[in-house]
Structure formats: structure tokens, C-alpha cells
Amino acid sequence: MRPEQTQVTYQFGSGLTRVGKIMLIVYGVIYVLELLFEHWFHLPVVRALVLFPPGHPHFHVWQLVTHPFLHDPGSPIGFLITCLVFYFFSAPVERALGARGFLFLFYMAALGAVLIGLPFNALAGFDAPFSGMMPSLLALIVVFGLMNPEATILLMFVLPIKAKYLSYGTVIVTLLTFLAKVNPHGAFHLGGILLGYLVFRGPGNLPRPSHLYDRYLLWRIQRKRGRFTVIDGRRGDDEDSEGPTYH
């Protein structure tokens, strides 16, 4: 699924694609309905649609499909930030992968969140429900950094940072907050990043053990070369003097 041309021309927030607009509208409408049902009609619709662990009294099979479209009705600011991140990163990734490739990557990342998050929660005894498109968004950020490693992004609209460092930082922060138990849904987020990365790379572009070993040998050769120094063996202007001596 990797595009042949990995350096794409883009501007954040400009030229949002038709697919991106439709997705934002769909997510926005769903969230407004959540707010109405939960806060005005007092109907616990969200509880029936977010993802509970299998075996939980509130678990239903359809939650495997519905949970990526749901967001916390008690955190509208969080939902708006999520939409803002989608607004920034969806267009350049979709232009590089195409509409079908983008949708496949986006929702395969959601599937990866389920495949990693649910087994871990079962082992850890963590039974809180999960919802939202954050795993897919994190996968988009990582993939964007892989496609445009030298692109400059204004982090928080102020700090310039290369896309590749934002990509690495996203993985590191997600992992550390998960290990520190600051992010209880970190397993879902890491699963989304992992499967999104695998889908982007494609089976033919994944690192193989033999390739890793070759890189290790190359690193050792370069390290040994660094130990040599070159001393000019010529003395004066004598053309017949000895050449450079290596030590």
C-alpha cells in the first residue's frame, strides 16, 4: 500500500477531500446525537454501542463495529481536538494512498486496536469500555511522518518540528503513557498504530530478519572503518615519497 511517490505536496487544513468531509460530518452528527440522547433524553445509547470486554454484562457483538464512531459525550473539547487532528492529517495521507487505501488504513487501525486491546484488557482485568477513532488518528500521524519525514509541522501552532520526529514521538509517548498506566487505553492505541503501520508498509516492505542482520553487519563495518586514521606519508615535495599510511 506504500505510494510510489512518498514526498507529497500538502497544506494542512486546505483541500480537505470529499471522503474526509463526509467522515467529519458523519462523526459530528453521531456525536450530536450522543449528546442529545445522553444529556437531554436520558437514554443510555452510548453504553450499548461502546466496546466492553467480552464477558462483561454490557458487551454486545455489534460493539466491535460501532465503537470507533462513538466518543465520550462528557468531553466535547476532546472530540473537537480529535476532529482537528483528523482535519490536519487525513487529506495528505488520502492523497498519497487514494480514497480506498485511506479508508482501509483508517479502519484496519481500528481493527488493530481491538485485536491488541481486548486480549490485553482480559489479561490485566481492565473492564472499562473503549470508543473513539484515536487509534486510527495515531496511525495517520505515524504514516504521515513515514511518507513525509522531512516535512516541517508547527506543533501546537508554534514549535516547528520535522514530521519524522512527530511520528517517533507519537509512538514513544503512547508507549510510555501506557506503561505508566497514565493512559488506560494505551493497548488499543498501540494496536492501532501497529496495524496501521503494517498496512502502510505492506507485506513486501516489512523488515525481514535477514535484512536486519545485513544492517547490523554494515553498522559493524562502518564502525571498524571509523577506527582508522589517515596520515600523509609524503615528506616534503618529493614525488617518489610513500603514499598515505593507514593506522
Short mmCIF file of C-alpha atoms in Angstrom, two decimals, residues 116-224:
data_model
loop_
_atom_site.label_atom_id
_atom_site.label_comp_id
_atom_site.label_asym_id
_atom_site.label_seq_id
_atom_site.Cartn_x
_atom_site.Cartn_y
_atom_site.Cartn_z
CA ILE A 116 -4.44 -5.87 20.75
CA GLY A 117 -6.57 -4.02 23.28
CA LEU A 118 -9.16 -6.67 24.12
CA PRO A 119 -6.69 -9.51 24.87
CA PHE A 120 -4.55 -7.22 27.00
CA ASN A 121 -7.54 -5.95 28.96
CA ALA A 122 -8.61 -9.54 29.55
CA LEU A 123 -5.16 -10.38 30.94
CA ALA A 124 -4.96 -7.21 33.02
CA GLY A 125 -8.53 -7.44 34.30
CA PHE A 126 -9.32 -3.99 32.93
CA ASP A 127 -13.02 -3.81 32.02
CA ALA A 128 -13.58 -0.13 31.19
CA PRO A 129 -15.31 0.47 27.84
CA PHE A 130 -13.42 1.83 24.86
CA SER A 131 -14.57 4.03 21.99
CA GLY A 132 -13.34 6.61 19.54
CA MET A 133 -11.11 6.95 16.50
CA MET A 134 -7.91 7.77 18.39
CA PRO A 135 -6.09 4.55 17.29
CA SER A 136 -6.78 5.44 13.67
CA LEU A 137 -5.68 9.04 14.17
CA LEU A 138 -2.40 7.98 15.77
CA ALA A 139 -1.83 5.63 12.84
CA LEU A 140 -2.42 8.55 10.45
CA ILE A 141 0.16 10.68 12.27
CA VAL A 142 2.74 7.90 12.15
CA VAL A 143 2.08 7.14 8.48
CA PHE A 144 2.26 10.83 7.59
CA GLY A 145 5.69 11.02 9.23
CA LEU A 146 6.84 8.00 7.24
CA MET A 147 5.66 9.48 3.96
CA ASN A 148 6.99 12.98 4.61
CA PRO A 149 9.89 12.60 7.06
CA GLU A 150 11.45 16.00 6.28
CA ALA A 151 8.21 17.98 6.24
CA THR A 152 8.02 20.70 8.88
CA ILE A 153 4.98 20.88 11.15
CA LEU A 154 4.14 23.64 13.62
CA LEU A 155 3.48 21.67 16.79
CA MET A 156 0.80 23.43 18.82
CA PHE A 157 0.90 26.02 16.00
CA VAL A 158 4.17 27.37 17.42
CA LEU A 159 7.04 24.87 17.60
CA PRO A 160 8.46 23.73 14.22
CA ILE A 161 9.24 20.02 14.16
CA LYS A 162 10.02 17.55 11.40
CA ALA A 163 7.27 15.05 10.63
CA LYS A 164 9.55 12.07 11.29
CA TYR A 165 10.17 13.24 14.86
CA LEU A 166 6.45 13.77 15.39
CA SER A 167 5.93 10.20 14.16
CA TYR A 168 8.56 8.78 16.52
CA GLY A 169 7.32 10.92 19.39
CA THR A 170 3.76 9.72 18.91
CA VAL A 171 4.83 6.10 19.33
CA ILE A 172 7.13 6.83 22.28
CA VAL A 173 4.60 8.95 24.19
CA THR A 174 1.83 6.40 23.60
CA LEU A 175 4.05 3.58 24.82
CA LEU A 176 5.34 5.43 27.90
CA THR A 177 1.90 6.66 29.00
CA PHE A 178 0.62 3.11 28.58
CA LEU A 179 3.44 1.60 30.67
CA ALA A 180 2.98 4.29 33.33
CA LYS A 181 -0.76 3.50 33.40
CA VAL A 182 -1.50 7.14 32.64
CA ASN A 183 -3.35 6.05 29.52
CA PRO A 184 -5.59 3.09 30.40
CA HIS A 185 -6.47 2.57 26.74
CA GLY A 186 -2.86 2.57 25.60
CA ALA A 187 -3.06 -1.04 24.38
CA PHE A 188 -5.83 -0.05 21.96
CA HIS A 189 -3.82 2.93 20.74
CA LEU A 190 -0.65 0.89 20.26
CA GLY A 191 -2.60 -1.79 18.42
CA GLY A 192 -3.99 0.82 16.04
CA ILE A 193 -0.52 2.24 15.37
CA LEU A 194 0.94 -1.23 14.79
CA LEU A 195 -1.65 -2.49 12.33
CA GLY A 196 -1.79 0.88 10.58
CA TYR A 197 1.98 0.71 10.12
CA LEU A 198 1.81 -2.87 8.80
CA VAL A 199 -0.95 -1.95 6.33
CA PHE A 200 1.02 1.05 5.11
CA ARG A 201 4.25 -0.88 4.67
CA GLY A 202 2.60 -3.84 3.01
CA PRO A 203 3.84 -7.44 3.32
CA GLY A 204 6.59 -6.94 0.74
CA ASN A 205 8.13 -3.98 2.56
CA LEU A 206 8.25 -5.26 6.13
CA PRO A 207 11.73 -5.65 7.64
CA ARG A 208 12.97 -9.23 7.44
CA PRO A 209 15.38 -10.83 9.90
CA SER A 210 17.96 -11.25 7.13
CA HIS A 211 17.73 -7.53 6.31
CA LEU A 212 18.16 -6.62 9.95
CA TYR A 213 21.25 -8.83 10.15
CA ASP A 214 22.68 -7.21 6.99
CA ARG A 215 22.17 -3.79 8.52
CA TYR A 216 23.94 -4.95 11.66
CA LEU A 217 26.93 -6.17 9.63
CA LEU A 218 27.04 -2.88 7.73
CA TRP A 219 26.99 -0.98 11.01
CA ARG A 220 29.92 -3.06 12.31
CA ILE A 221 31.92 -2.44 9.13
CA GLN A 222 31.34 1.29 9.33
CA ARG A 223 32.28 1.26 12.98
CA LYS A 224 35.57 -0.51 12.24
#
